[in-house]
Coordinates of C-alpha atoms in Angstrom, one line a residue:
X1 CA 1.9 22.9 -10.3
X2 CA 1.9 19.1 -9.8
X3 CA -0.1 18.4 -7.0
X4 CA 3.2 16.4 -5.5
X5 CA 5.9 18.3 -6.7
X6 CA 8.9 17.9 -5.0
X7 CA 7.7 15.2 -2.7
X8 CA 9.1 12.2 -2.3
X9 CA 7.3 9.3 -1.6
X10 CA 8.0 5.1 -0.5
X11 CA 5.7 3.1 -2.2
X12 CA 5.5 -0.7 -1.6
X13 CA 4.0 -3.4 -3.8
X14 CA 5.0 -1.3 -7.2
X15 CA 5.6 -4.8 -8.9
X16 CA 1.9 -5.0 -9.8
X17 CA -1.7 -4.0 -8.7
X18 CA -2.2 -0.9 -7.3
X19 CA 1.2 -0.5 -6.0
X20 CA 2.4 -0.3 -10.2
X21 CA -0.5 2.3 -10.7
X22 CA 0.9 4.4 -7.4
X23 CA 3.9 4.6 -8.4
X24 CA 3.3 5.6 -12.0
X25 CA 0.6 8.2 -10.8
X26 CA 3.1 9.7 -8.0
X27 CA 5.7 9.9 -10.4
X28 CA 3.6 11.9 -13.0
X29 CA 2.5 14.2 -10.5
X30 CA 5.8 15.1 -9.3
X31 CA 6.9 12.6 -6.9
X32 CA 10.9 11.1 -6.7
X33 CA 9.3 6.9 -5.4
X34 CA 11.2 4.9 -3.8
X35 CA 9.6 2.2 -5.8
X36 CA 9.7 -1.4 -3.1
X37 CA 9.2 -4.6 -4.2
X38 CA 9.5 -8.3 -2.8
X39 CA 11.3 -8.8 -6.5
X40 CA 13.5 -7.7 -9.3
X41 CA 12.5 -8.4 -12.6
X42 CA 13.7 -6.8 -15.9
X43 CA 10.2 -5.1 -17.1
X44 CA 9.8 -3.7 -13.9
X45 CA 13.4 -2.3 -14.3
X46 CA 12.4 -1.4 -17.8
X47 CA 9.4 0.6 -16.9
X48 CA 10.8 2.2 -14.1
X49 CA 13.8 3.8 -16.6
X50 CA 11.0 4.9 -18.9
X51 CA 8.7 6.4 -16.3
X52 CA 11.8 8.4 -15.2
X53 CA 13.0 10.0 -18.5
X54 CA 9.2 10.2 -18.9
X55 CA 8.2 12.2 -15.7
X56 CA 12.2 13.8 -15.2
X57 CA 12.3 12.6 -11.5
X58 CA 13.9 10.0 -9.3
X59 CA 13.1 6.6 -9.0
X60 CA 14.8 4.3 -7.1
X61 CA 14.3 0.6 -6.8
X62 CA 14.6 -1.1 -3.7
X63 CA 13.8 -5.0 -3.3
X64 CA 12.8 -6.8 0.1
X65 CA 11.0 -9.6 1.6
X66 CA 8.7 -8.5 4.4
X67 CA 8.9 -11.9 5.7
X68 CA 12.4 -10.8 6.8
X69 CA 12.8 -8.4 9.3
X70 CA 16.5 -8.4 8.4
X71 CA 15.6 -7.4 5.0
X72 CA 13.4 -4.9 6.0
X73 CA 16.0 -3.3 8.0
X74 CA 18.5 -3.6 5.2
X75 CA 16.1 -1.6 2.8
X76 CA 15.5 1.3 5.0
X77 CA 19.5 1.8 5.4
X78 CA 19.5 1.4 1.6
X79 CA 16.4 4.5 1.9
X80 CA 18.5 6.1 4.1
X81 CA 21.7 6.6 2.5
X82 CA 19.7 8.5 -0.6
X83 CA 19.8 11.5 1.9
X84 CA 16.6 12.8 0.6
X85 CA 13.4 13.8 3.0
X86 CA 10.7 11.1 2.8
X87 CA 7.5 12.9 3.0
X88 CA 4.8 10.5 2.4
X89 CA 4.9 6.1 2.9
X90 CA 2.4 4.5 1.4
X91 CA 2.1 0.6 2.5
X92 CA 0.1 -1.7 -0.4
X93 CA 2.3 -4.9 -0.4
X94 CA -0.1 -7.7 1.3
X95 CA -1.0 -11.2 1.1
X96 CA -3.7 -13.3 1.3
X97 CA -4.3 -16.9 1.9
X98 CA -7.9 -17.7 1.9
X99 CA -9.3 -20.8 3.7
X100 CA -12.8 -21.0 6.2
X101 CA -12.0 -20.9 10.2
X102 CA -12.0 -24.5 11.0
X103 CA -9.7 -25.3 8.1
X104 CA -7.0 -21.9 8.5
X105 CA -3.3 -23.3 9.2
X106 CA -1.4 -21.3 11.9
X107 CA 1.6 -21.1 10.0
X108 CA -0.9 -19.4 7.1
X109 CA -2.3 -16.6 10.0
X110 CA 1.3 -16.1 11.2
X111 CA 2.9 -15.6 7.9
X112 CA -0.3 -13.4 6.5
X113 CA -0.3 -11.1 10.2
X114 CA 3.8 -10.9 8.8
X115 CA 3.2 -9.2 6.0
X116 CA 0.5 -7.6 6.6
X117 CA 0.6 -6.0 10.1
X118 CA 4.1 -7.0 11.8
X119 CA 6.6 -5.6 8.6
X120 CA 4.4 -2.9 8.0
X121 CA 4.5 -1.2 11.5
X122 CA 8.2 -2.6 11.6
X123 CA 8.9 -0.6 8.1
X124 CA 6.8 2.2 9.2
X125 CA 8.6 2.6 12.3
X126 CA 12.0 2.7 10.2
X127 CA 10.3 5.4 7.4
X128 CA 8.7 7.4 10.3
X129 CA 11.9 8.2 11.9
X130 CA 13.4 9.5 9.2
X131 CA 10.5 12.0 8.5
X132 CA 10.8 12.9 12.5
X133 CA 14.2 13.4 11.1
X134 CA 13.7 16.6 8.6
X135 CA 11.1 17.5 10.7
X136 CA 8.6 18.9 8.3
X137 CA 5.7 16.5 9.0
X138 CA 4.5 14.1 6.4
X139 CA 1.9 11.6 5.8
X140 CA 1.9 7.5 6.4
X141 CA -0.9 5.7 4.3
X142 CA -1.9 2.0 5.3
X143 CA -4.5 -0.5 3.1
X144 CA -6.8 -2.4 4.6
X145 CA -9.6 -3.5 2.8
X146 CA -13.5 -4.3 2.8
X147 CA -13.3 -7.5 4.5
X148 CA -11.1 -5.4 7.4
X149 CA -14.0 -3.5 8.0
X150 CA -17.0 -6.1 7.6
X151 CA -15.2 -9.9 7.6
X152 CA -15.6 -12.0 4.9
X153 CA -16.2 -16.4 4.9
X154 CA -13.3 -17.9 4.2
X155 CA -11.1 -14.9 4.7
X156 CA -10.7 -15.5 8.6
X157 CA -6.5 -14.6 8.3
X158 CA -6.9 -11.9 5.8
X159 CA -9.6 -9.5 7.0
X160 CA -8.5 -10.2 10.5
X161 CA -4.8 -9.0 9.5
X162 CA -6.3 -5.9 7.9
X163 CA -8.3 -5.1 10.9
X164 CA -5.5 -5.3 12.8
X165 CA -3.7 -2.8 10.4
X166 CA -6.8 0.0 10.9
X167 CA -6.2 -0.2 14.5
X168 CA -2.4 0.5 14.3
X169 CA -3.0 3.6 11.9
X170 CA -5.7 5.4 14.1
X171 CA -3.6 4.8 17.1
X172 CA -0.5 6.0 14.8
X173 CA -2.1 8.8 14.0
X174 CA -2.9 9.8 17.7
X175 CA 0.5 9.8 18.6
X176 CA 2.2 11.2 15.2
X177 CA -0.3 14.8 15.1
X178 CA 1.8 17.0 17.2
X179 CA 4.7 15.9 14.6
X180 CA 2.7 16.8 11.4
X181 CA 2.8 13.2 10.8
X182 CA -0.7 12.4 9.2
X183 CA -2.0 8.3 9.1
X184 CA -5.1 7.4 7.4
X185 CA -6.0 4.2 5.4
X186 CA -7.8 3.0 2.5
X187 CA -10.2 0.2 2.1
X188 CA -10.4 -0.8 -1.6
X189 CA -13.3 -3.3 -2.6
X190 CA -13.7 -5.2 -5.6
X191 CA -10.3 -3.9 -7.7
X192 CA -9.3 -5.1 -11.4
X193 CA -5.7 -6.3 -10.0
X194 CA -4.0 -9.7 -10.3
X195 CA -5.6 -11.1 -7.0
X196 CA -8.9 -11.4 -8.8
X197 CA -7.6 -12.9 -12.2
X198 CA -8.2 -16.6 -11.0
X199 CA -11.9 -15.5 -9.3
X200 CA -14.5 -17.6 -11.3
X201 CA -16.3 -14.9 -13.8
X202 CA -19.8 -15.6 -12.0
X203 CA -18.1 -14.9 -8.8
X204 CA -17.0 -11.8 -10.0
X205 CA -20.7 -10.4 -11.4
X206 CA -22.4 -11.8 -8.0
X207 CA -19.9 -9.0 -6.3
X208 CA -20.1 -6.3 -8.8
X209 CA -24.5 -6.6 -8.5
X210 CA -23.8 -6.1 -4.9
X211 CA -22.3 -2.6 -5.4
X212 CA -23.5 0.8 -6.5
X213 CA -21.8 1.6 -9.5
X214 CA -21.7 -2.0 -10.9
X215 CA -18.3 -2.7 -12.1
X216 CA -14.9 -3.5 -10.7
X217 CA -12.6 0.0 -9.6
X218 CA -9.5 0.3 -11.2
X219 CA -6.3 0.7 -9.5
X220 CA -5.7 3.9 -10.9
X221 CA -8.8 5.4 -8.8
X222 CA -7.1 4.0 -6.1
X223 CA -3.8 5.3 -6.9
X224 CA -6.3 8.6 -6.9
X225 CA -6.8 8.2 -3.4
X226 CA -3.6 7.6 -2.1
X227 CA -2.0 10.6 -4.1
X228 CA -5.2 12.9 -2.8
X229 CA -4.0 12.1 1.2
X230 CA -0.5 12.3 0.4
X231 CA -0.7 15.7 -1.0
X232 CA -1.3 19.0 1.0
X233 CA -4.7 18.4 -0.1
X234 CA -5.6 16.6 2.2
X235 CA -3.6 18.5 5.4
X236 CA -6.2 18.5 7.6
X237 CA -7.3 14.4 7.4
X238 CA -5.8 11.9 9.4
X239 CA -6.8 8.9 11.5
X240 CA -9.2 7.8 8.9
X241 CA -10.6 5.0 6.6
X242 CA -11.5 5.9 3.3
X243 CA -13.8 3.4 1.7
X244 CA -13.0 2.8 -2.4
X245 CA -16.1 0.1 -3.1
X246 CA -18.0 1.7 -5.5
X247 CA -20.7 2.0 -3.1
X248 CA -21.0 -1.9 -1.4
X249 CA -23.9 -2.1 0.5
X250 CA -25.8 1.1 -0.5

């Protein structure tokens, strides 16, 4: 049996990145997605058609901007009206605007603490009631990142807003156990996805030398990840941060 069989899950960020290798991976295993993304394009409504006949479940597009709280809330009625149990959320859509502390504009740190912390609780508050809804539990999946966890120069807005989003999940997932509601996050490191393919090559190699396994992850080992602690594999795991860095630091 697929180790998501039956599931369904919400997926965000399935443009691209990691969100594109979640969905494909959730969907392979099992999983109906409902596949979100800030966009509609037509490869992305291409792939999703052949990933369904592919995989022989559900996949249902649905397109928001999370820098409109109207939209959000216009996507979850959209959810909603599938009438099918959501059993596992997993938030990747994020943004990052890079610039050093003296120089970050406050309209950059609002809009970047918008997408990554305000629409994510606001869409996880939406999802979450609907799994309080069938009752049966589920799991919410949140990713922060390295520079959440250690800071970064020059990343003052971005690993403060995933900071930020580590703090909501563990406090999430104090309040969520006695519904079976599980919250955890991931903090990927140096991934082979579009936010790297402008990064200076020598850049790149002075990160990958500072890590254990020397080389860039993937985002289908992330995609790993976030289908291991949606699955009943992982029942008994929640308020945590799962590292994915290839071993930063050791």
């Amino acid at each position: 049996m697929k180790s998501l069989e039956g599931k369904t899950a919400v997926i965000t960020g399935c443009l691209q990145g990691i969100g594109r290798a979640a969905m494909d991976m959730f969907a392979r295993n099992g999983a109906n997605v409902f596949a979100c993304s800030l966009k509609r394009t037509e490869e992305f409504e291409n792939h999703i058609e052949e990933l369904k006949n592919e995989c022989g479940v559900e996949i249902i597009p649905v397109y928001f901007d999370m820098m409109d709280d109207e939209s959000i809330k216009s996507a979850v009625k959209e959810i909603q009206k599938a009438k099918i149990p959501i059993d596992a959320l997993v938030n990747i859509a994020g943004t990052d605007k890079d610039a050093l502390f003296q120089m970050v504009k406050m309209d950059d740190l609002r809009s970047t603490y918008q997408v990554n912390v305000f629409a994510q609780i606001l869409f996880s508050q939406y999802i979450v009631k609907l799994m309080l809804r069938h009752g049966k539990g589920g799991s919410v999946i949140f990713t922060s990142s390295i520079s959440g966890l250690e800071g970064r120069a020059g990343q003052l807005a971005y690993a403060s807003s995933k900071a930020a989003i580590v703090a909501a999940a563990k406090t999430m997932a104090a309040e969520l156990g006695t519904s079976k509601i599980r919250v955890n996050t991931i903090a990927p490191g140096f991934i082979d996805t579009e936010m790297y393919k402008d990064v200076p090559k020598e850049t790149i190699e002075n990160k990958i030398k500072r890590t254990a396994l020397k080389r860039m992850g993937q985002p289908e080992e992330i995609a790993s990840v976030l289908m291991f602690l949606a699955s009943e594999r992982s029942s008994h795991i929640t308020g945590q941060v799962i590292r994915i860095d290839g071993g930063k630091g050791v």
